[in-house]
CSV table of C-alpha atoms and ligand atoms in Angstrom, one decimal:
chain,number,residue,atom,x,y,z
E,26,MET,CA,-171.3,100.5,-186.2
E,27,THR,CA,-173.7,97.5,-184.4
E,28,SER,CA,-172.8,94.3,-184.4
E,29,GLN,CA,-176.5,93.1,-185.0
E,30,GLN,CA,-176.5,91.3,-187.4
E,31,ILE,CA,-179.7,92.0,-190.4
E,32,VAL,CA,-181.7,89.3,-191.6
E,33,ILE,CA,-183.3,89.5,-194.9
E,34,ILE,CA,-186.5,87.8,-195.6
E,35,GLY,CA,-189.0,87.7,-198.6
E,36,PHE,CA,-191.0,85.4,-201.1
E,37,MET,CA,-188.9,84.1,-204.0
E,38,GLY,CA,-188.4,86.6,-206.1
E,39,THR,CA,-188.9,89.7,-204.2
E,40,GLY,CA,-184.7,90.4,-204.5
E,41,LYS,CA,-183.6,89.3,-201.0
E,42,THR,CA,-180.4,88.6,-202.1
E,43,THR,CA,-179.3,91.5,-204.6
E,44,VAL,CA,-180.8,94.3,-201.9
E,45,ALA,CA,-178.8,92.2,-198.9
E,46,PHE,CA,-174.9,92.5,-201.0
E,47,THR,CA,-176.3,96.6,-201.9
E,48,LEU,CA,-176.6,97.6,-199.0
E,49,ALA,CA,-173.8,95.3,-197.3
E,50,ARG,CA,-171.3,97.2,-200.1
E,51,GLN,CA,-173.1,100.5,-198.9
E,52,LEU,CA,-172.2,99.8,-195.1
E,53,ASN,CA,-169.3,98.3,-196.0
E,54,CYS,CA,-170.5,94.8,-194.3
E,55,ARG,CA,-170.2,91.4,-194.6
E,56,VAL,CA,-172.8,89.6,-196.1
E,57,LEU,CA,-173.9,86.3,-196.7
E,58,ASP,CA,-177.0,84.5,-198.5
E,59,LEU,CA,-177.6,81.1,-197.0
E,60,ASP,CA,-178.5,79.8,-199.6
E,61,ALA,CA,-175.2,80.4,-201.4
E,62,LEU,CA,-173.7,78.9,-198.3
E,63,ILE,CA,-176.0,75.7,-198.3
E,64,THR,CA,-174.4,75.5,-201.6
E,65,GLN,CA,-171.4,75.5,-200.7
E,66,SER,CA,-170.9,73.5,-198.1
E,67,GLU,CA,-173.8,70.5,-199.2
E,68,LYS,CA,-172.1,70.2,-203.0
E,69,ARG,CA,-175.6,70.8,-203.6
E,70,SER,CA,-178.2,73.6,-204.2
E,71,PRO,CA,-181.6,74.3,-202.7
E,72,LYS,CA,-183.2,73.5,-205.1
E,73,GLU,CA,-180.9,69.6,-205.6
E,74,ILE,CA,-181.6,68.5,-201.6
E,75,ILE,CA,-185.1,69.4,-201.7
E,76,GLN,CA,-185.4,67.1,-205.3
E,77,GLN,CA,-183.5,64.3,-204.2
E,78,ASP,CA,-183.7,64.5,-199.9
E,79,GLY,CA,-187.1,66.3,-200.2
E,80,GLU,CA,-187.9,69.9,-198.4
E,81,GLN,CA,-187.8,68.5,-194.9
E,82,ALA,CA,-183.7,68.0,-195.1
E,83,PHE,CA,-183.5,70.6,-197.0
E,84,ARG,CA,-185.1,72.8,-194.4
E,85,THR,CA,-183.1,70.5,-191.1
E,86,ILE,CA,-179.9,72.0,-193.4
E,87,GLU,CA,-181.5,75.0,-193.5
E,88,THR,CA,-182.3,75.8,-189.4
E,89,GLU,CA,-177.6,74.8,-189.3
E,90,THR,CA,-176.5,77.2,-191.3
E,91,LEU,CA,-178.9,79.2,-190.0
E,92,ARG,CA,-177.6,78.7,-186.3
E,93,GLN,CA,-174.1,78.8,-187.1
E,94,VAL,CA,-174.1,81.6,-189.1
E,95,LEU,CA,-176.0,83.5,-186.2
E,96,ALA,CA,-173.8,82.0,-183.3
E,97,GLU,CA,-170.3,83.0,-185.7
E,98,ALA,CA,-172.3,85.9,-186.2
E,99,SER,CA,-170.8,85.2,-189.7
E,100,ALA,CA,-171.9,88.5,-191.5
E,101,LEU,CA,-173.5,91.2,-190.5
E,102,VAL,CA,-176.0,91.2,-193.6
E,103,VAL,CA,-177.5,87.9,-193.9
E,104,ALA,CA,-180.0,87.0,-196.7
E,105,VAL,CA,-182.6,84.0,-196.7
E,106,GLY,CA,-184.2,81.8,-199.2
E,107,GLY,CA,-187.3,82.1,-198.6
E,108,GLY,CA,-188.8,79.4,-196.7
E,109,ALA,CA,-187.2,80.4,-194.2
E,110,TRP,CA,-188.7,82.6,-192.3
E,111,THR,CA,-192.3,80.1,-191.4
E,112,ILE,CA,-189.6,77.7,-189.8
E,113,GLU,CA,-190.5,78.6,-186.3
E,114,GLU,CA,-187.1,77.8,-184.8
E,115,ASN,CA,-185.4,79.1,-187.1
E,116,ARG,CA,-187.6,82.7,-185.6
E,117,ARG,CA,-186.5,81.6,-182.6
E,118,LEU,CA,-182.9,81.6,-183.5
E,119,ILE,CA,-183.3,84.8,-185.0
E,120,ALA,CA,-185.4,86.0,-182.0
E,121,GLU,CA,-182.5,84.7,-179.1
E,122,HIS,CA,-179.7,86.1,-181.6
E,123,GLY,CA,-180.9,89.7,-181.2
E,124,ALA,CA,-181.3,90.0,-184.8
E,125,PHE,CA,-183.4,92.5,-187.1
E,126,THR,CA,-185.6,91.6,-189.8
E,127,ILE,CA,-186.1,93.2,-192.4
E,128,TRP,CA,-189.2,91.5,-194.8
E,129,LEU,CA,-188.9,92.5,-198.8
E,130,ASP,CA,-192.8,93.1,-200.1
E,131,ALA,CA,-193.4,92.3,-203.2
E,132,PRO,CA,-196.5,92.1,-205.3
E,133,PHE,CA,-197.5,88.5,-206.5
E,134,ALA,CA,-197.2,89.0,-210.2
E,135,LEU,CA,-193.3,90.8,-209.8
E,136,CYS,CA,-192.0,87.6,-207.6
E,137,TRP,CA,-193.4,85.7,-210.0
E,138,LYS,CA,-192.0,86.8,-212.9
E,139,ARG,CA,-188.8,86.4,-211.7
E,140,ILE,CA,-189.7,83.2,-210.3
E,141,ASP,CA,-191.3,81.9,-213.7
E,142,ALA,CA,-187.9,83.3,-215.8
E,143,GLY,CA,-185.8,81.1,-213.4
E,144,ARG,CA,-188.0,77.9,-212.5
E,145,GLU,CA,-186.3,75.8,-213.0
E,146,ALA,CA,-184.8,77.0,-209.5
E,147,ARG,CA,-187.3,76.5,-207.0
E,148,PRO,CA,-188.5,73.3,-207.3
E,149,LEU,CA,-191.8,74.5,-204.9
E,150,ALA,CA,-192.8,76.5,-207.0
E,151,GLY,CA,-193.3,74.8,-209.8
E,152,THR,CA,-196.5,76.6,-211.5
E,153,ARG,CA,-198.0,79.4,-210.9
E,154,GLU,CA,-200.9,78.0,-208.6
E,155,MET,CA,-198.1,76.4,-206.1
E,156,ALA,CA,-195.9,79.7,-206.3
E,157,ARG,CA,-199.5,81.7,-205.5
E,158,LYS,CA,-200.7,79.3,-202.2
E,159,LEU,CA,-197.2,80.0,-201.1
E,160,TYR,CA,-196.9,83.5,-201.1
E,161,THR,CA,-200.7,83.4,-199.1
E,162,GLU,CA,-199.9,80.9,-196.8
E,163,ARG,CA,-196.8,82.7,-196.0
E,164,ARG,CA,-197.6,86.5,-195.5
E,165,PRO,CA,-198.5,86.3,-191.9
E,166,PHE,CA,-194.9,85.3,-191.2
E,167,TYR,CA,-194.1,88.1,-193.3
E,168,GLU,CA,-195.8,90.2,-191.0
E,169,SER,CA,-194.1,89.9,-188.6
E,170,ALA,CA,-191.0,90.6,-189.3
E,171,ASP,CA,-189.5,93.6,-187.3
E,172,GLU,CA,-190.0,96.0,-190.3
E,173,ARG,CA,-191.5,95.9,-194.3
E,174,VAL,CA,-189.8,97.5,-196.9
E,175,THR,CA,-192.5,97.8,-199.9
E,176,VAL,CA,-190.8,96.5,-203.7
E,177,LYS,CA,-192.3,97.7,-206.5
E,178,GLU,CA,-192.2,96.2,-210.0
E,179,ASN,CA,-190.4,99.8,-211.1
E,180,GLU,CA,-188.6,100.2,-208.8
E,181,SER,CA,-184.5,99.3,-209.4
E,182,VAL,CA,-182.4,98.1,-206.9
E,183,GLU,CA,-180.1,100.9,-206.0
E,184,GLU,CA,-184.3,102.0,-204.9
E,185,VAL,CA,-185.4,99.4,-202.9
E,186,VAL,CA,-181.7,99.0,-201.0
E,187,LYS,CA,-182.4,103.1,-200.6
E,188,LYS,CA,-185.1,102.1,-198.8
E,189,VAL,CA,-183.5,99.1,-196.8
E,190,ALA,CA,-181.2,101.8,-195.5
E,191,ARG,CA,-183.0,103.8,-194.0
E,192,VAL,CA,-185.2,101.5,-192.0
E,193,VAL,CA,-181.0,100.1,-190.9
E,194,LEU,CA,-180.3,103.6,-190.4
E,195,ARG,CA,-183.8,104.6,-188.3
E,196,HIS,CA,-183.3,101.7,-186.0
E,197,GLU,CA,-179.9,102.1,-185.4
E,198,PRO,CA,-177.9,105.9,-186.0
E,199,ASN,CA,-174.5,103.8,-185.3
E,200,HIS,CA,-174.9,102.7,-188.5
E,201,ASP,CA,-173.1,104.9,-191.5
R,14,S3P,C1,-187.4,78.5,-200.7
R,14,S3P,C2,-186.7,79.4,-201.1
R,14,S3P,C3,-185.4,79.0,-201.6
R,14,S3P,C4,-184.4,78.5,-201.5
R,14,S3P,C5,-185.3,77.2,-201.5
R,14,S3P,C6,-186.5,76.9,-200.5
R,14,S3P,C7,-188.6,78.2,-200.6
R,14,S3P,O1,-184.8,80.2,-201.8
R,14,S3P,O2,-184.5,78.0,-200.3
R,14,S3P,O3,-185.4,76.9,-202.9
R,14,S3P,O4,-189.2,77.8,-199.8
R,14,S3P,O5,-188.8,80.0,-200.6
R,14,S3P,P1,-185.1,82.0,-202.5
R,14,S3P,O6,-186.1,82.2,-202.1
R,14,S3P,O7,-183.8,82.9,-202.7
R,14,S3P,O8,-185.7,81.9,-203.9
């Protein structure tokens, strides 16, 4: 199997973590969620870090954690938080390590439904308007991902993962 890392990016509520873990199970490879790793090492969730120290402090930790994960090749599949790909240094690191990015592109209404359901966890998307603004601002960044996989309202995780796996296989025929 290839050692090229796969980074799953996309807006909050697109299902990055769930898709990454399901994909990794299918590929029988290691997987990691950057926010979970941050929570573990900082002993605080991204939400708590943002609320206590501000977004910039979180972004610094996020970049350092990503740098470490890519350098150590800690996992083949890596899910990152919704803002990670919008930071130039993170994009540079991902490119430098030759990692492959897959953007989960879900309609705003679906993202918001999921964000709203777990609103407490996402301080940067506290209202529909805040989330909508970020969604619009970030799309041009997400569009520069290596691949895009659409996520529809009525699709199951398995269906989305099937599409992601197809993209991975097409990109790297040695995956099996
Ligand atoms: C963020 C998304 C969150 C988390 C943090 C910031 C963002 O991750 O990293 O709250 O800026 O979009 P999810 O995309 O997994 O919700």
